Amino acid sequence: MPLTRDEEIAELLRNARTIAVVGASDRPDRPSYAVMKFLQDWGYRVLPVNPQITGEHVLGEFVWRELAQIGIPIDIVDIFRRPEMAAEAVEQAIFVGAKAVWMQIGVINEEAAALAEAAGLKVVMDRCPKIEIPRLGLPKVGAEA
């Protein structure tokens, strides 16, 4: 079952340092850009993934074509893709050994969630960390509570 309890979601976010954003955008008017900026401002290392803008930079970070190229441990894979495309991102997250997948608001894919959970990943679905972090009153990464 995807994480739904505040304590579980807060623990996941408190323990995370590196978040890959699949479907990241270089356009400031896009939700993925705003979420990426928020997460950076909150102290997370955020790695954008988008094959259409690979090699460019978004908010100072190199844009990767796929998760497997990144080469550093990823705590959470934040998925900004259509629900039917979520399974592909989940498969990549499993392949690179991510600890969790986070499907954004409106990204609901029970099969992808089950696939992630079967591989031992934590799952958050139909939520946004930009909303959850302030709602849960979480401190910035590295700050004492």
JSON list of C-alpha atoms in Angstrom, two decimals:
[
{"chain": "A", "resi": 1, "resn": "MET", "atom": "CA", "xyz": [0.00, 0.00, 0.00]},
{"chain": "A", "resi": 2, "resn": "PRO", "atom": "CA", "xyz": [1.26, 3.49, -0.78]},
{"chain": "A", "resi": 3, "resn": "LEU", "atom": "CA", "xyz": [2.20, 5.60, 2.23]},
{"chain": "A", "resi": 4, "resn": "THR", "atom": "CA", "xyz": [-0.75, 7.65, 3.42]},
{"chain": "A", "resi": 5, "resn": "ARG", "atom": "CA", "xyz": [-0.06, 8.31, 7.10]},
{"chain": "A", "resi": 6, "resn": "ASP", "atom": "CA", "xyz": [1.54, 11.67, 7.88]},
{"chain": "A", "resi": 7, "resn": "GLU", "atom": "CA", "xyz": [4.21, 10.00, 10.04]},
{"chain": "A", "resi": 8, "resn": "GLU", "atom": "CA", "xyz": [5.30, 7.70, 7.19]},
{"chain": "A", "resi": 9, "resn": "ILE", "atom": "CA", "xyz": [5.46, 10.50, 4.62]},
{"chain": "A", "resi": 10, "resn": "ALA", "atom": "CA", "xyz": [7.31, 12.78, 7.03]},
{"chain": "A", "resi": 11, "resn": "GLU", "atom": "CA", "xyz": [9.86, 10.04, 7.80]},
{"chain": "A", "resi": 12, "resn": "LEU", "atom": "CA", "xyz": [10.46, 9.43, 4.09]},
{"chain": "A", "resi": 13, "resn": "LEU", "atom": "CA", "xyz": [11.05, 13.13, 3.44]},
{"chain": "A", "resi": 14, "resn": "ARG", "atom": "CA", "xyz": [13.22, 13.58, 6.57]},
{"chain": "A", "resi": 15, "resn": "ASN", "atom": "CA", "xyz": [15.49, 10.71, 5.54]},
{"chain": "A", "resi": 16, "resn": "ALA", "atom": "CA", "xyz": [15.84, 11.78, 1.90]},
{"chain": "A", "resi": 17, "resn": "ARG", "atom": "CA", "xyz": [18.66, 13.94, 0.56]},
{"chain": "A", "resi": 18, "resn": "THR", "atom": "CA", "xyz": [18.63, 13.29, -3.20]},
{"chain": "A", "resi": 19, "resn": "ILE", "atom": "CA", "xyz": [15.49, 13.47, -5.32]},
{"chain": "A", "resi": 20, "resn": "ALA", "atom": "CA", "xyz": [15.39, 12.76, -9.05]},
{"chain": "A", "resi": 21, "resn": "VAL", "atom": "CA", "xyz": [12.56, 14.51, -10.89]},
{"chain": "A", "resi": 22, "resn": "VAL", "atom": "CA", "xyz": [11.41, 12.45, -13.87]},
{"chain": "A", "resi": 23, "resn": "GLY", "atom": "CA", "xyz": [9.62, 14.76, -16.28]},
{"chain": "A", "resi": 24, "resn": "ALA", "atom": "CA", "xyz": [11.49, 17.86, -15.11]},
{"chain": "A", "resi": 25, "resn": "SER", "atom": "CA", "xyz": [10.90, 20.98, -17.16]},
{"chain": "A", "resi": 26, "resn": "ASP", "atom": "CA", "xyz": [13.10, 23.95, -18.02]},
{"chain": "A", "resi": 27, "resn": "ARG", "atom": "CA", "xyz": [9.99, 26.16, -18.20]},
{"chain": "A", "resi": 28, "resn": "PRO", "atom": "CA", "xyz": [9.36, 28.19, -15.02]},
{"chain": "A", "resi": 29, "resn": "ASP", "atom": "CA", "xyz": [5.58, 28.07, -15.61]},
{"chain": "A", "resi": 30, "resn": "ARG", "atom": "CA", "xyz": [5.50, 24.26, -15.31]},
{"chain": "A", "resi": 31, "resn": "PRO", "atom": "CA", "xyz": [4.65, 22.54, -11.99]},
{"chain": "A", "resi": 32, "resn": "SER", "atom": "CA", "xyz": [7.73, 20.28, -12.17]},
{"chain": "A", "resi": 33, "resn": "TYR", "atom": "CA", "xyz": [9.98, 23.36, -12.33]},
{"chain": "A", "resi": 34, "resn": "ALA", "atom": "CA", "xyz": [8.26, 24.95, -9.31]},
{"chain": "A", "resi": 35, "resn": "VAL", "atom": "CA", "xyz": [8.49, 21.74, -7.29]},
{"chain": "A", "resi": 36, "resn": "MET", "atom": "CA", "xyz": [12.15, 21.29, -8.23]},
{"chain": "A", "resi": 37, "resn": "LYS", "atom": "CA", "xyz": [12.94, 24.87, -7.14]},
{"chain": "A", "resi": 38, "resn": "PHE", "atom": "CA", "xyz": [11.06, 24.40, -3.86]},
{"chain": "A", "resi": 39, "resn": "LEU", "atom": "CA", "xyz": [12.92, 21.17, -3.09]},
{"chain": "A", "resi": 40, "resn": "GLN", "atom": "CA", "xyz": [16.27, 22.80, -3.87]},
{"chain": "A", "resi": 41, "resn": "ASP", "atom": "CA", "xyz": [15.40, 25.77, -1.65]},
{"chain": "A", "resi": 42, "resn": "TRP", "atom": "CA", "xyz": [14.49, 23.28, 1.09]},
{"chain": "A", "resi": 43, "resn": "GLY", "atom": "CA", "xyz": [17.98, 21.76, 0.90]},
{"chain": "A", "resi": 44, "resn": "TYR", "atom": "CA", "xyz": [17.48, 18.65, -1.23]},
{"chain": "A", "resi": 45, "resn": "ARG", "atom": "CA", "xyz": [19.79, 17.77, -4.10]},
{"chain": "A", "resi": 46, "resn": "VAL", "atom": "CA", "xyz": [17.42, 17.61, -7.05]},
{"chain": "A", "resi": 47, "resn": "LEU", "atom": "CA", "xyz": [18.41, 15.89, -10.29]},
{"chain": "A", "resi": 48, "resn": "PRO", "atom": "CA", "xyz": [16.25, 16.60, -13.36]},
{"chain": "A", "resi": 49, "resn": "VAL", "atom": "CA", "xyz": [15.50, 13.78, -15.80]},
{"chain": "A", "resi": 50, "resn": "ASN", "atom": "CA", "xyz": [13.98, 14.52, -19.20]},
{"chain": "A", "resi": 51, "resn": "PRO", "atom": "CA", "xyz": [15.14, 12.98, -22.50]},
{"chain": "A", "resi": 52, "resn": "GLN", "atom": "CA", "xyz": [13.84, 15.98, -24.48]},
{"chain": "A", "resi": 53, "resn": "ILE", "atom": "CA", "xyz": [16.23, 18.42, -22.79]},
{"chain": "A", "resi": 54, "resn": "THR", "atom": "CA", "xyz": [19.14, 16.09, -21.91]},
{"chain": "A", "resi": 55, "resn": "GLY", "atom": "CA", "xyz": [22.43, 17.91, -21.50]},
{"chain": "A", "resi": 56, "resn": "GLU", "atom": "CA", "xyz": [20.85, 21.25, -20.67]},
{"chain": "A", "resi": 57, "resn": "HIS", "atom": "CA", "xyz": [20.79, 22.69, -17.16]},
{"chain": "A", "resi": 58, "resn": "VAL", "atom": "CA", "xyz": [17.72, 23.40, -15.04]},
{"chain": "A", "resi": 59, "resn": "LEU", "atom": "CA", "xyz": [18.16, 25.38, -11.85]},
{"chain": "A", "resi": 60, "resn": "GLY", "atom": "CA", "xyz": [21.91, 24.77, -12.06]},
{"chain": "A", "resi": 61, "resn": "GLU", "atom": "CA", "xyz": [21.62, 20.98, -12.43]},
{"chain": "A", "resi": 62, "resn": "PHE", "atom": "CA", "xyz": [22.55, 18.92, -15.49]},
{"chain": "A", "resi": 63, "resn": "VAL", "atom": "CA", "xyz": [19.51, 17.28, -17.09]},
{"chain": "A", "resi": 64, "resn": "TRP", "atom": "CA", "xyz": [19.83, 13.51, -17.45]},
{"chain": "A", "resi": 65, "resn": "ARG", "atom": "CA", "xyz": [18.22, 11.38, -20.15]},
{"chain": "A", "resi": 66, "resn": "GLU", "atom": "CA", "xyz": [17.36, 8.55, -17.73]},
{"chain": "A", "resi": 67, "resn": "LEU", "atom": "CA", "xyz": [17.90, 7.59, -14.11]},
{"chain": "A", "resi": 68, "resn": "ALA", "atom": "CA", "xyz": [20.56, 4.99, -14.96]},
{"chain": "A", "resi": 69, "resn": "GLN", "atom": "CA", "xyz": [22.91, 7.75, -16.18]},
{"chain": "A", "resi": 70, "resn": "ILE", "atom": "CA", "xyz": [23.01, 9.59, -12.87]},
{"chain": "A", "resi": 71, "resn": "GLY", "atom": "CA", "xyz": [25.38, 7.26, -11.04]},
{"chain": "A", "resi": 72, "resn": "ILE", "atom": "CA", "xyz": [24.78, 8.45, -7.48]},
{"chain": "A", "resi": 73, "resn": "PRO", "atom": "CA", "xyz": [22.33, 7.06, -4.91]},
{"chain": "A", "resi": 74, "resn": "ILE", "atom": "CA", "xyz": [18.78, 8.38, -5.30]},
{"chain": "A", "resi": 75, "resn": "ASP", "atom": "CA", "xyz": [16.47, 8.48, -2.31]},
{"chain": "A", "resi": 76, "resn": "ILE", "atom": "CA", "xyz": [13.22, 9.46, -4.04]},
{"chain": "A", "resi": 77, "resn": "VAL", "atom": "CA", "xyz": [12.17, 9.43, -7.69]},
{"chain": "A", "resi": 78, "resn": "ASP", "atom": "CA", "xyz": [9.51, 12.12, -8.11]},
{"chain": "A", "resi": 79, "resn": "ILE", "atom": "CA", "xyz": [7.38, 11.27, -11.15]},
{"chain": "A", "resi": 80, "resn": "PHE", "atom": "CA", "xyz": [5.87, 14.04, -13.30]},
{"chain": "A", "resi": 81, "resn": "ARG", "atom": "CA", "xyz": [4.56, 11.82, -16.08]},
{"chain": "A", "resi": 82, "resn": "ARG", "atom": "CA", "xyz": [1.14, 10.77, -17.28]},
{"chain": "A", "resi": 83, "resn": "PRO", "atom": "CA", "xyz": [-0.24, 7.93, -15.14]},
{"chain": "A", "resi": 84, "resn": "GLU", "atom": "CA", "xyz": [0.15, 5.41, -17.96]},
{"chain": "A", "resi": 85, "resn": "MET", "atom": "CA", "xyz": [3.87, 6.30, -18.18]},
{"chain": "A", "resi": 86, "resn": "ALA", "atom": "CA", "xyz": [4.54, 5.90, -14.44]},
{"chain": "A", "resi": 87, "resn": "ALA", "atom": "CA", "xyz": [5.48, 2.21, -14.69]},
{"chain": "A", "resi": 88, "resn": "GLU", "atom": "CA", "xyz": [8.44, 3.04, -16.94]},
{"chain": "A", "resi": 89, "resn": "ALA", "atom": "CA", "xyz": [9.76, 5.50, -14.36]},
{"chain": "A", "resi": 90, "resn": "VAL", "atom": "CA", "xyz": [9.17, 2.95, -11.59]},
{"chain": "A", "resi": 91, "resn": "GLU", "atom": "CA", "xyz": [11.13, 0.31, -13.51]},
{"chain": "A", "resi": 92, "resn": "GLN", "atom": "CA", "xyz": [14.03, 2.75, -13.84]},
{"chain": "A", "resi": 93, "resn": "ALA", "atom": "CA", "xyz": [13.79, 3.60, -10.12]},
{"chain": "A", "resi": 94, "resn": "ILE", "atom": "CA", "xyz": [13.98, -0.10, -9.24]},
{"chain": "A", "resi": 95, "resn": "PHE", "atom": "CA", "xyz": [16.92, -0.60, -11.60]},
{"chain": "A", "resi": 96, "resn": "VAL", "atom": "CA", "xyz": [18.98, 2.19, -9.99]},
{"chain": "A", "resi": 97, "resn": "GLY", "atom": "CA", "xyz": [18.13, 1.12, -6.44]},
{"chain": "A", "resi": 98, "resn": "ALA", "atom": "CA", "xyz": [16.09, 4.17, -5.43]},
{"chain": "A", "resi": 99, "resn": "LYS", "atom": "CA", "xyz": [14.49, 3.94, -2.00]},
{"chain": "A", "resi": 100, "resn": "ALA", "atom": "CA", "xyz": [11.10, 5.38, -2.98]},
{"chain": "A", "resi": 101, "resn": "VAL", "atom": "CA", "xyz": [8.93, 6.60, -5.81]},
{"chain": "A", "resi": 102, "resn": "TRP", "atom": "CA", "xyz": [6.66, 9.61, -5.45]},
{"chain": "A", "resi": 103, "resn": "MET", "atom": "CA", "xyz": [3.86, 10.00, -7.97]},
{"chain": "A", "resi": 104, "resn": "GLN", "atom": "CA", "xyz": [2.66, 13.56, -8.23]},
{"chain": "A", "resi": 105, "resn": "ILE", "atom": "CA", "xyz": [-0.90, 14.80, -7.84]},
{"chain": "A", "resi": 106, "resn": "GLY", "atom": "CA", "xyz": [-2.99, 13.20, -10.56]},
{"chain": "A", "resi": 107, "resn": "VAL", "atom": "CA", "xyz": [-0.43, 10.46, -11.20]},
{"chain": "A", "resi": 108, "resn": "ILE", "atom": "CA", "xyz": [-2.31, 7.39, -10.02]},
{"chain": "A", "resi": 109, "resn": "ASN", "atom": "CA", "xyz": [-1.14, 4.01, -11.25]},
{"chain": "A", "resi": 110, "resn": "GLU", "atom": "CA", "xyz": [-1.89, 1.08, -8.95]},
{"chain": "A", "resi": 111, "resn": "GLU", "atom": "CA", "xyz": [0.09, -1.37, -11.08]},
{"chain": "A", "resi": 112, "resn": "ALA", "atom": "CA", "xyz": [3.20, 0.83, -11.00]},
{"chain": "A", "resi": 113, "resn": "ALA", "atom": "CA", "xyz": [2.80, 1.25, -7.23]},
{"chain": "A", "resi": 114, "resn": "ALA", "atom": "CA", "xyz": [2.52, -2.53, -6.76]},
{"chain": "A", "resi": 115, "resn": "LEU", "atom": "CA", "xyz": [5.61, -3.07, -8.94]},
{"chain": "A", "resi": 116, "resn": "ALA", "atom": "CA", "xyz": [7.61, -0.62, -6.80]},
{"chain": "A", "resi": 117, "resn": "GLU", "atom": "CA", "xyz": [6.41, -2.12, -3.53]},
{"chain": "A", "resi": 118, "resn": "ALA", "atom": "CA", "xyz": [7.18, -5.66, -4.71]},
{"chain": "A", "resi": 119, "resn": "ALA", "atom": "CA", "xyz": [10.76, -4.50, -5.31]},
{"chain": "A", "resi": 120, "resn": "GLY", "atom": "CA", "xyz": [10.96, -3.02, -1.80]},
{"chain": "A", "resi": 121, "resn": "LEU", "atom": "CA", "xyz": [10.49, 0.64, -2.64]},
{"chain": "A", "resi": 122, "resn": "LYS", "atom": "CA", "xyz": [8.25, 2.93, -0.63]},
{"chain": "A", "resi": 123, "resn": "VAL", "atom": "CA", "xyz": [5.48, 4.58, -2.64]},
{"chain": "A", "resi": 124, "resn": "VAL", "atom": "CA", "xyz": [3.66, 7.88, -2.33]},
{"chain": "A", "resi": 125, "resn": "MET", "atom": "CA", "xyz": [0.91, 8.50, -4.85]},
{"chain": "A", "resi": 126, "resn": "ASP", "atom": "CA", "xyz": [-1.27, 11.46, -5.83]},
{"chain": "A", "resi": 127, "resn": "ARG", "atom": "CA", "xyz": [0.57, 13.91, -3.57]},
{"chain": "A", "resi": 128, "resn": "CYS", "atom": "CA", "xyz": [3.10, 16.71, -3.97]},
{"chain": "A", "resi": 129, "resn": "PRO", "atom": "CA", "xyz": [6.16, 17.21, -1.74]},
{"chain": "A", "resi": 130, "resn": "LYS", "atom": "CA", "xyz": [5.85, 20.99, -2.22]},
{"chain": "A", "resi": 131, "resn": "ILE", "atom": "CA", "xyz": [2.50, 20.73, -0.43]},
{"chain": "A", "resi": 132, "resn": "GLU", "atom": "CA", "xyz": [3.36, 17.96, 2.03]},
{"chain": "A", "resi": 133, "resn": "ILE", "atom": "CA", "xyz": [6.61, 19.44, 3.42]},
{"chain": "A", "resi": 134, "resn": "PRO", "atom": "CA", "xyz": [5.05, 22.68, 4.74]},
{"chain": "A", "resi": 135, "resn": "ARG", "atom": "CA", "xyz": [1.83, 20.90, 5.75]},
{"chain": "A", "resi": 136, "resn": "LEU", "atom": "CA", "xyz": [3.83, 18.46, 7.86]},
{"chain": "A", "resi": 137, "resn": "GLY", "atom": "CA", "xyz": [5.99, 21.27, 9.29]},
{"chain": "A", "resi": 138, "resn": "LEU", "atom": "CA", "xyz": [9.25, 19.61, 8.21]},
{"chain": "A", "resi": 139, "resn": "PRO", "atom": "CA", "xyz": [12.48, 21.57, 8.72]},
{"chain": "A", "resi": 140, "resn": "LYS", "atom": "CA", "xyz": [14.82, 22.27, 5.85]},
{"chain": "A", "resi": 141, "resn": "VAL", "atom": "CA", "xyz": [17.28, 19.49, 5.09]},
{"chain": "A", "resi": 142, "resn": "GLY", "atom": "CA", "xyz": [20.18, 19.71, 7.50]},
{"chain": "A", "resi": 143, "resn": "ALA", "atom": "CA", "xyz": [18.29, 22.02, 9.87]},
{"chain": "A", "resi": 144, "resn": "GLU", "atom": "CA", "xyz": [17.47, 20.88, 13.37]},
{"chain": "A", "resi": 145, "resn": "ALA", "atom": "CA", "xyz": [13.79, 20.46, 14.13]}
]
